[in-house]
Short mmCIF file of C-alpha atoms in Angstrom, two decimals:
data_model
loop_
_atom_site.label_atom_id
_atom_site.label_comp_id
_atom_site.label_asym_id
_atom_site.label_seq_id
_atom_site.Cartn_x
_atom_site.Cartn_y
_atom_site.Cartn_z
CA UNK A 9 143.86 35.14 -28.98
CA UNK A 10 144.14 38.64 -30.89
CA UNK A 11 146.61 38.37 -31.43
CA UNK A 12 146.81 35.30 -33.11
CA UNK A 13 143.81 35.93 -35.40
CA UNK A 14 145.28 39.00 -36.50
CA UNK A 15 148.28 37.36 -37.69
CA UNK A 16 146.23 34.71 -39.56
CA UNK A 17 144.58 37.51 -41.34
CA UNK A 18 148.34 38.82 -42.20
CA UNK A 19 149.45 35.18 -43.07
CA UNK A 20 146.61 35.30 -45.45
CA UNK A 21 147.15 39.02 -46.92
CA UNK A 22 150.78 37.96 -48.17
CA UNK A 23 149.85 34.70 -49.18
CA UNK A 24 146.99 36.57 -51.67
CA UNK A 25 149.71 39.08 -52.81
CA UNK A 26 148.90 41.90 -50.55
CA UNK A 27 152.90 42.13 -49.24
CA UNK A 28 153.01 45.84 -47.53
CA UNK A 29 151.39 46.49 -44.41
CA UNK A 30 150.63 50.32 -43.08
CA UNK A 31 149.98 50.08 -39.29
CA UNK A 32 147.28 53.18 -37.69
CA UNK A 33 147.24 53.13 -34.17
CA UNK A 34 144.35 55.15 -32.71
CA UNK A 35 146.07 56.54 -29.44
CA UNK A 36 148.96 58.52 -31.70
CA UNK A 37 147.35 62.25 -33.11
CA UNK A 38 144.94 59.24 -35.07
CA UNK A 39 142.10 60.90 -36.83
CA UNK A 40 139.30 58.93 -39.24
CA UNK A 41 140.25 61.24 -41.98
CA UNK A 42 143.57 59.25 -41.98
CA UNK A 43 141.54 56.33 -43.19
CA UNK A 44 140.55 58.01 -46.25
CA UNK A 45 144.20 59.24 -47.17
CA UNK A 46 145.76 56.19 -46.44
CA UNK A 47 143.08 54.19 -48.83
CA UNK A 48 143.74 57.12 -51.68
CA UNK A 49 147.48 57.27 -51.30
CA UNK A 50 149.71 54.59 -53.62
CA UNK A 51 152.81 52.96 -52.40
CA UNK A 52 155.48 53.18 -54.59
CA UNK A 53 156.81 49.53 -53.66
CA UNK A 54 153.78 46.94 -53.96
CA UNK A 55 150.17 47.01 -55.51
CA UNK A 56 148.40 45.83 -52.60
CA UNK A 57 148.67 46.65 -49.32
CA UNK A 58 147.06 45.97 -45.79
CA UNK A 59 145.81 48.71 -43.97
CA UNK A 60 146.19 47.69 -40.16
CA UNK A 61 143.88 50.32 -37.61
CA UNK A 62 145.14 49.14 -34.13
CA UNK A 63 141.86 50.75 -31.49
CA UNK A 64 143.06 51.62 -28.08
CA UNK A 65 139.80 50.23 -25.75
CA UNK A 66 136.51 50.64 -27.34
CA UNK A 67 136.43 52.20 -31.18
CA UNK A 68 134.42 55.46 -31.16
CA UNK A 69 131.27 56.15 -33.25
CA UNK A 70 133.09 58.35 -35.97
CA UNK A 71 135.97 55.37 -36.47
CA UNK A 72 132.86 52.76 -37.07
CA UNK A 73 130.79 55.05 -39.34
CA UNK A 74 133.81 55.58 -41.53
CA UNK A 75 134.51 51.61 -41.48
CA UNK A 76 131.15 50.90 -42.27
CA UNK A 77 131.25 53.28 -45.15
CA UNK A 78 133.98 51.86 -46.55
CA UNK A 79 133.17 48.40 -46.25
CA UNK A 80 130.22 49.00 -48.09
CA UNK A 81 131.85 50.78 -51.32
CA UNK A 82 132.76 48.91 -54.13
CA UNK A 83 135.85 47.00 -53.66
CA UNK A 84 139.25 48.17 -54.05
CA UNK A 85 141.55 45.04 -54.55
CA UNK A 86 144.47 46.65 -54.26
CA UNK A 87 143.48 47.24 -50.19
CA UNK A 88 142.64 45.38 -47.62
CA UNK A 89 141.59 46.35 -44.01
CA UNK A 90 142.16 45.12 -40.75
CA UNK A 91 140.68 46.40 -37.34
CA UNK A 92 141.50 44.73 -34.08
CA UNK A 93 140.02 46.66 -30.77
CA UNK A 94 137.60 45.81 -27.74
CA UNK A 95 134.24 45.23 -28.22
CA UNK A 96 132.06 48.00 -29.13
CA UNK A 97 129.15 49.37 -26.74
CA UNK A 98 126.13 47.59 -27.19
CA UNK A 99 124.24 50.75 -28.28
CA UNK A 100 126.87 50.98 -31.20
CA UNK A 101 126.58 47.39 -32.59
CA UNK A 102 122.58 48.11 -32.65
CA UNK A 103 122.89 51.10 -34.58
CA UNK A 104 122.69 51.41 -38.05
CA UNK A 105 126.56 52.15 -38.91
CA UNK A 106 127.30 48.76 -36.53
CA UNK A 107 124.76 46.65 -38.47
CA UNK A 108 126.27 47.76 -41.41
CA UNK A 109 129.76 47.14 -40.51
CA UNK A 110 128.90 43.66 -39.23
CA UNK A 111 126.68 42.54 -42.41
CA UNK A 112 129.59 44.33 -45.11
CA UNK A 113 132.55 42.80 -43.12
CA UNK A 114 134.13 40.16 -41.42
CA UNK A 115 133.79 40.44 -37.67
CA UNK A 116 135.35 37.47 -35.55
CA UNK A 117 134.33 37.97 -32.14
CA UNK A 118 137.28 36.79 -29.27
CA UNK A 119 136.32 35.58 -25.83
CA UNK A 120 137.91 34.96 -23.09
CA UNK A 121 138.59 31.13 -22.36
CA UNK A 122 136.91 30.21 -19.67
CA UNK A 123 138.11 28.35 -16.75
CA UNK A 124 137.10 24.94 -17.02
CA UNK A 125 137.59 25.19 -20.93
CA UNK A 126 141.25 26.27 -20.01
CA UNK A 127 142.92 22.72 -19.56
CA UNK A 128 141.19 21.50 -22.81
CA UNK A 129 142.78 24.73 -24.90
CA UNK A 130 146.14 23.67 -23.27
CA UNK A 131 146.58 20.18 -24.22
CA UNK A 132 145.36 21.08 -27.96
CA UNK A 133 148.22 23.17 -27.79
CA UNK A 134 150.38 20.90 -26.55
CA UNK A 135 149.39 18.30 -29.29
CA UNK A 136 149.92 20.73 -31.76
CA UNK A 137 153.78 20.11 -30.88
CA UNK A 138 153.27 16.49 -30.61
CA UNK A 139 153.08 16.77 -26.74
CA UNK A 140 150.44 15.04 -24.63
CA UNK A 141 149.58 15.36 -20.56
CA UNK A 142 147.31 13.41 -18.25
CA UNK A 143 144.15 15.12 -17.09
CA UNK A 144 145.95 16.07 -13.58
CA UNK A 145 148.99 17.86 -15.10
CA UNK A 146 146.80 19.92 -17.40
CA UNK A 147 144.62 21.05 -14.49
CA UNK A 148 147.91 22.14 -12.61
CA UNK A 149 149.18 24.24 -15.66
CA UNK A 150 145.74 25.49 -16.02
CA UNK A 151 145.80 26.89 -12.09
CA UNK A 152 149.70 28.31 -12.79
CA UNK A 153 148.69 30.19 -16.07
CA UNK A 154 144.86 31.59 -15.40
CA UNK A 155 143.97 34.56 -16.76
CA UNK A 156 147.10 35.12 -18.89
CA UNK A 157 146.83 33.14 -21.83
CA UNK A 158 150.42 35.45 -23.30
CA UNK A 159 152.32 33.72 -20.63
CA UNK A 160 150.20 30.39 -21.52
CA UNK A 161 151.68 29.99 -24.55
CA UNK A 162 155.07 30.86 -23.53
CA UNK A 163 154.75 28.54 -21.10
CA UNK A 164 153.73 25.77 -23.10
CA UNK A 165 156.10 26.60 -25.93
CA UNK A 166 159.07 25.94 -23.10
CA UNK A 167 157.73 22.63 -22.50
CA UNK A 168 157.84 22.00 -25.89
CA UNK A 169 161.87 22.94 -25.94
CA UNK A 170 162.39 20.80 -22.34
CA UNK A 171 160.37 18.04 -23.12
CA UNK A 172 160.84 15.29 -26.19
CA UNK A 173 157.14 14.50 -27.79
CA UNK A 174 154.62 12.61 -26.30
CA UNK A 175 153.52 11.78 -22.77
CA UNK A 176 155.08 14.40 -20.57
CA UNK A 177 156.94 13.85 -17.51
CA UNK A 178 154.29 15.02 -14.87
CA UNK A 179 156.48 15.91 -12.14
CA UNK A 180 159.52 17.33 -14.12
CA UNK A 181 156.97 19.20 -16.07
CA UNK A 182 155.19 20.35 -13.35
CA UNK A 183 158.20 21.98 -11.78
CA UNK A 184 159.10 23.71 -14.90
CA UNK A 185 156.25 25.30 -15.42
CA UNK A 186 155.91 29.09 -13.54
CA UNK A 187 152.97 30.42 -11.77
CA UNK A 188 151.91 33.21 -13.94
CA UNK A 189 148.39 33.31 -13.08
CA UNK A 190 146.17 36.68 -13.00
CA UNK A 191 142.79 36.97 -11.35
CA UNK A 192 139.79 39.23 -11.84
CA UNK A 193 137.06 39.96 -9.93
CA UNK A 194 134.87 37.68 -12.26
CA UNK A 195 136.93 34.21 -11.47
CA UNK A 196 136.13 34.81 -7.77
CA UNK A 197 132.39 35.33 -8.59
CA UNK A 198 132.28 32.33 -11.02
CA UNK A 199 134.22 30.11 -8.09
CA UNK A 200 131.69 31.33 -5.47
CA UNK A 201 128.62 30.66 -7.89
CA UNK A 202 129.71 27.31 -9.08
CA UNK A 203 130.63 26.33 -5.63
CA UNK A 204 134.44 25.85 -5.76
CA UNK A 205 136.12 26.71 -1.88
CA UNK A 206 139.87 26.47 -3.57
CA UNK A 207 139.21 28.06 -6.58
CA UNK A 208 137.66 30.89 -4.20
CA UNK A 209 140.74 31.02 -1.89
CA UNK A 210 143.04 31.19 -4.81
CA UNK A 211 141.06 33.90 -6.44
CA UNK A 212 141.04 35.89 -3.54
CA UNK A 213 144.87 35.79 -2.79
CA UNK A 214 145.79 36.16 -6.36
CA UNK A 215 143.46 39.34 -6.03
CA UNK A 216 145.17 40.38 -3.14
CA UNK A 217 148.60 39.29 -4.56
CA UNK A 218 148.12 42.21 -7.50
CA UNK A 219 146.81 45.02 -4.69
CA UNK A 220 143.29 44.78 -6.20
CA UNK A 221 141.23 47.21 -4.47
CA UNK A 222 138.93 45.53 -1.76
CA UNK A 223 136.18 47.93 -2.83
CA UNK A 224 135.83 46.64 -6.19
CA UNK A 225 135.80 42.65 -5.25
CA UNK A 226 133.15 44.41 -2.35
CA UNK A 227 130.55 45.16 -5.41
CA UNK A 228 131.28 42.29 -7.48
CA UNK A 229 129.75 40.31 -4.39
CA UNK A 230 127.36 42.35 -3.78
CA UNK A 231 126.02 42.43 -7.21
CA UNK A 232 125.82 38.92 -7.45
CA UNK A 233 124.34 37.97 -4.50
CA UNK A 234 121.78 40.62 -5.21
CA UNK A 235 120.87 38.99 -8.58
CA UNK A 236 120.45 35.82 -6.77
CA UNK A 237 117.85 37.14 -4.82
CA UNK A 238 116.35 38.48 -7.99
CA UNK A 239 115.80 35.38 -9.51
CA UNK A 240 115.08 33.51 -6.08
CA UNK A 241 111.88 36.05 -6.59
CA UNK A 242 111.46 35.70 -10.03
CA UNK A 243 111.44 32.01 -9.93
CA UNK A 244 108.63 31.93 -6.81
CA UNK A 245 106.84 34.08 -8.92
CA UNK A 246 106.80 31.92 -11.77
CA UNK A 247 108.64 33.29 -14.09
CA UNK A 248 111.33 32.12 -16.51
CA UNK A 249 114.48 32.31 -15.63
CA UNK A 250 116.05 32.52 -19.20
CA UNK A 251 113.77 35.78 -19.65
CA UNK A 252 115.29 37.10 -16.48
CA UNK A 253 118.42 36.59 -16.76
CA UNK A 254 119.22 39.19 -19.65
CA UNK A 255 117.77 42.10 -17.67
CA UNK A 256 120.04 41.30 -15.05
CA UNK A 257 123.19 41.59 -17.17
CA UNK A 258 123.55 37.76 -17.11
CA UNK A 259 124.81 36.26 -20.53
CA UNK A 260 125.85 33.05 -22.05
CA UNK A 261 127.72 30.75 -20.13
CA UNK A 262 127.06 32.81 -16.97
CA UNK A 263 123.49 31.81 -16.67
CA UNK A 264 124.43 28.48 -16.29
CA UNK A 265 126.72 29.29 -13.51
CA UNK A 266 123.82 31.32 -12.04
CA UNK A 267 121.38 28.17 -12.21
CA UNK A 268 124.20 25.88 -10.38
CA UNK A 269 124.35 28.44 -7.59
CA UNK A 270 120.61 28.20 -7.55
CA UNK A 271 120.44 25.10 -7.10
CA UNK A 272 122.58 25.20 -3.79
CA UNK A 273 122.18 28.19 -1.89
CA UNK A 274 119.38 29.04 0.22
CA UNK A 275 117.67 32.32 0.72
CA UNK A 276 118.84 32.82 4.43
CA UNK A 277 122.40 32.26 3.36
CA UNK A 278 121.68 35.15 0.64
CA UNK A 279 119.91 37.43 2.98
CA UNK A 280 122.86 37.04 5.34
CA UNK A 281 125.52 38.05 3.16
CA UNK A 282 124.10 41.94 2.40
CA UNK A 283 125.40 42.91 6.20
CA UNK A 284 128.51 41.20 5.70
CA UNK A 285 129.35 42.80 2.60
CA UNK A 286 128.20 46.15 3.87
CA UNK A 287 130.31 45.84 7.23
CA UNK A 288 133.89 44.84 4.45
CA UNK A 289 132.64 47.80 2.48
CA UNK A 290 133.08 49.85 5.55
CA UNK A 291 136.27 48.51 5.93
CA UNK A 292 137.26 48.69 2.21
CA UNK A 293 136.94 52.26 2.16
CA UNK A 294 139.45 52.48 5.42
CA UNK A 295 136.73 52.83 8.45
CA UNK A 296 137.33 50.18 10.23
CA UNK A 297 140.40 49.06 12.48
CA UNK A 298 140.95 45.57 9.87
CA UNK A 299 141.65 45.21 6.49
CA UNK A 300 138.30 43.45 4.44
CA UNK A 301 140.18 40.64 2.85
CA UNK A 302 139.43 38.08 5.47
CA UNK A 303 135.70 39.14 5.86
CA UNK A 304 135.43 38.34 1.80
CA UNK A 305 137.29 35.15 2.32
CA UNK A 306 135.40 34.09 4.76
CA UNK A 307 132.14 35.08 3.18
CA UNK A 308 133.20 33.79 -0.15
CA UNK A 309 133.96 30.24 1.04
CA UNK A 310 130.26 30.40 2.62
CA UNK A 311 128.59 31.35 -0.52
CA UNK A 312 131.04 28.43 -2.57
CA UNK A 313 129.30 25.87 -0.35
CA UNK A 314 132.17 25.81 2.49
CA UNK A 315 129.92 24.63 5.91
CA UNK A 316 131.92 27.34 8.57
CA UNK A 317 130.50 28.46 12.37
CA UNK A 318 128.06 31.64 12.41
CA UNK A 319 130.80 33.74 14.38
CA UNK A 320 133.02 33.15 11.71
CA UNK A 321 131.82 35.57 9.32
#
């Protein structure tokens, strides 16, 4: 997604007569004093010219204070910048060189598609080359492609070589397309929360699959069912969730995951899964005689709603 708004902006750029490009990518001897010699220097070959500043992970303070300062100068319409990196810390965007930045330029903010927005994204794409799939097929490519929207598109772009327009074929399509799916922690936690046992048990071996550490899907768990029991108490107590919610770290579309899990699992079934988690912890960290993956599973289907025998976790 990036990577397609950046080349928008480029598309743009040339079409308004800006037709060189200088590319500044922070992770090669990159200083911010580079930004102010690139903006005085003059190409010998076209008037206007887009400076590019590619940000390895977060941009530092000094790279946003210099931004900010230049896009509140006068304009210079012979230049135009472009910045693509992660988002910035929180403490960055509230100070006053973020606010700055934000109010002088253009910021378009990129999330991540979520998973049951993911079959929707696909068959715009696939109308965009004339190409339409029932609600079944589109759910399949969505499971085969999660979490790596690069190999999405590829994907879908294949079909659209294979595959004449209009309805596709849903078995010869299905077979063409490849499972390229990558998990993170956070699609487990949002399949346990919004009560989903296959979307769990995919998660988890996908996890697995890509040797993530058992430690780290350990906290995730733990963190979660924790906040639970925070706003089990905060809702006894009377208060409002939505106020809650942010103190917690829980944002956006993630509350209303938190509010579905609410609504379905009990306190005992909370309470139960601290010990649990703390016995695969033990075994995460390589203390035990068995590996921790089948103590999450296990645990994980519980918490998605999955009715299993006490001795099973």
């Amino acid at each position: 997604l990036v990577i397609e708004a950046a080349a928008s902006v480029r598309k743009a750029a040339r079409a308004a007569g800006y037709d060189e490009r200088e590319v500044m990518d922070t992770d090669r001897g990159f200083s911010v004093e580079d930004l102010s010699a690139a903006a005085a220097s003059r190409s010998l070959f076209a008037s206007r010219r887009l400076l590019e500043i590619r940000v390895s992970g977060r941009p530092p303070k000094a790279l946003v204070e210099a931004l900010a300062g230049i896009a509140a100068a006068p304009a210079d319409d012979e230049i135009r910048w472009l910045m693509t990196s992660e988002r910035p810390e929180s403490a960055l965007l509230r100070a006053q060189a973020g606010k700055r930045l934000e109010s002088d330029a253009t910021v378009v903010a990129v999330f991540p598609i979520e998973r049951e927005r993911l079959p929707a994204w696909i068959g715009t794409r696939l109308r965009a080359q004339d190409q339409r799939a029932p609600a079944s097929l589109l759910a399949l490519i969505a499971d085969r492609v999660q979490g790596n929207l690069l190999a999405a598109d590829q994907e879908i772009r294949k079909l659209g070589l294979l595959f004449e327009p209009g309805e596709l074929p849903a078995e010869e399509a299905a077979a063409a397309v490849l499972d390229v799916a990558r998990y993170e922690t956070q699609d487990l936690v949002d399949a346990v929360l919004l009560g989903q046992p296959p979307q769990v048990l995919r998660s988890l071996a996908g996890l697995a699959a890509e040797g993530r550490a058992e430690a780290m899907v350990v906290w995730h768990l733990a963190e979660t069912v924790r906040s639970l029991l925070r706003l089990m108490d905060a809702r006894a107590a009377g208060e409002p969730l939505a106020r809650v919610m942010p103190s917690l770290r829980i944002f956006g579309p993630r509350q209303r995951r938190f509010e579905a899990a609410l609504g379905r699992l009990d306190r005992r079934t909370l309470e139960q899964a601290l010990p649990t988690l703390a016995r695969a912890d033990t075994m995460a960290k390589g203390l035990g005689d068995e590996p921790a993956w089948p103590v999450l599973r296990t645990l994980a289907l519980r918490l998605a709603g999955l009715r299993l025998p006490e001795a099973a976790v």
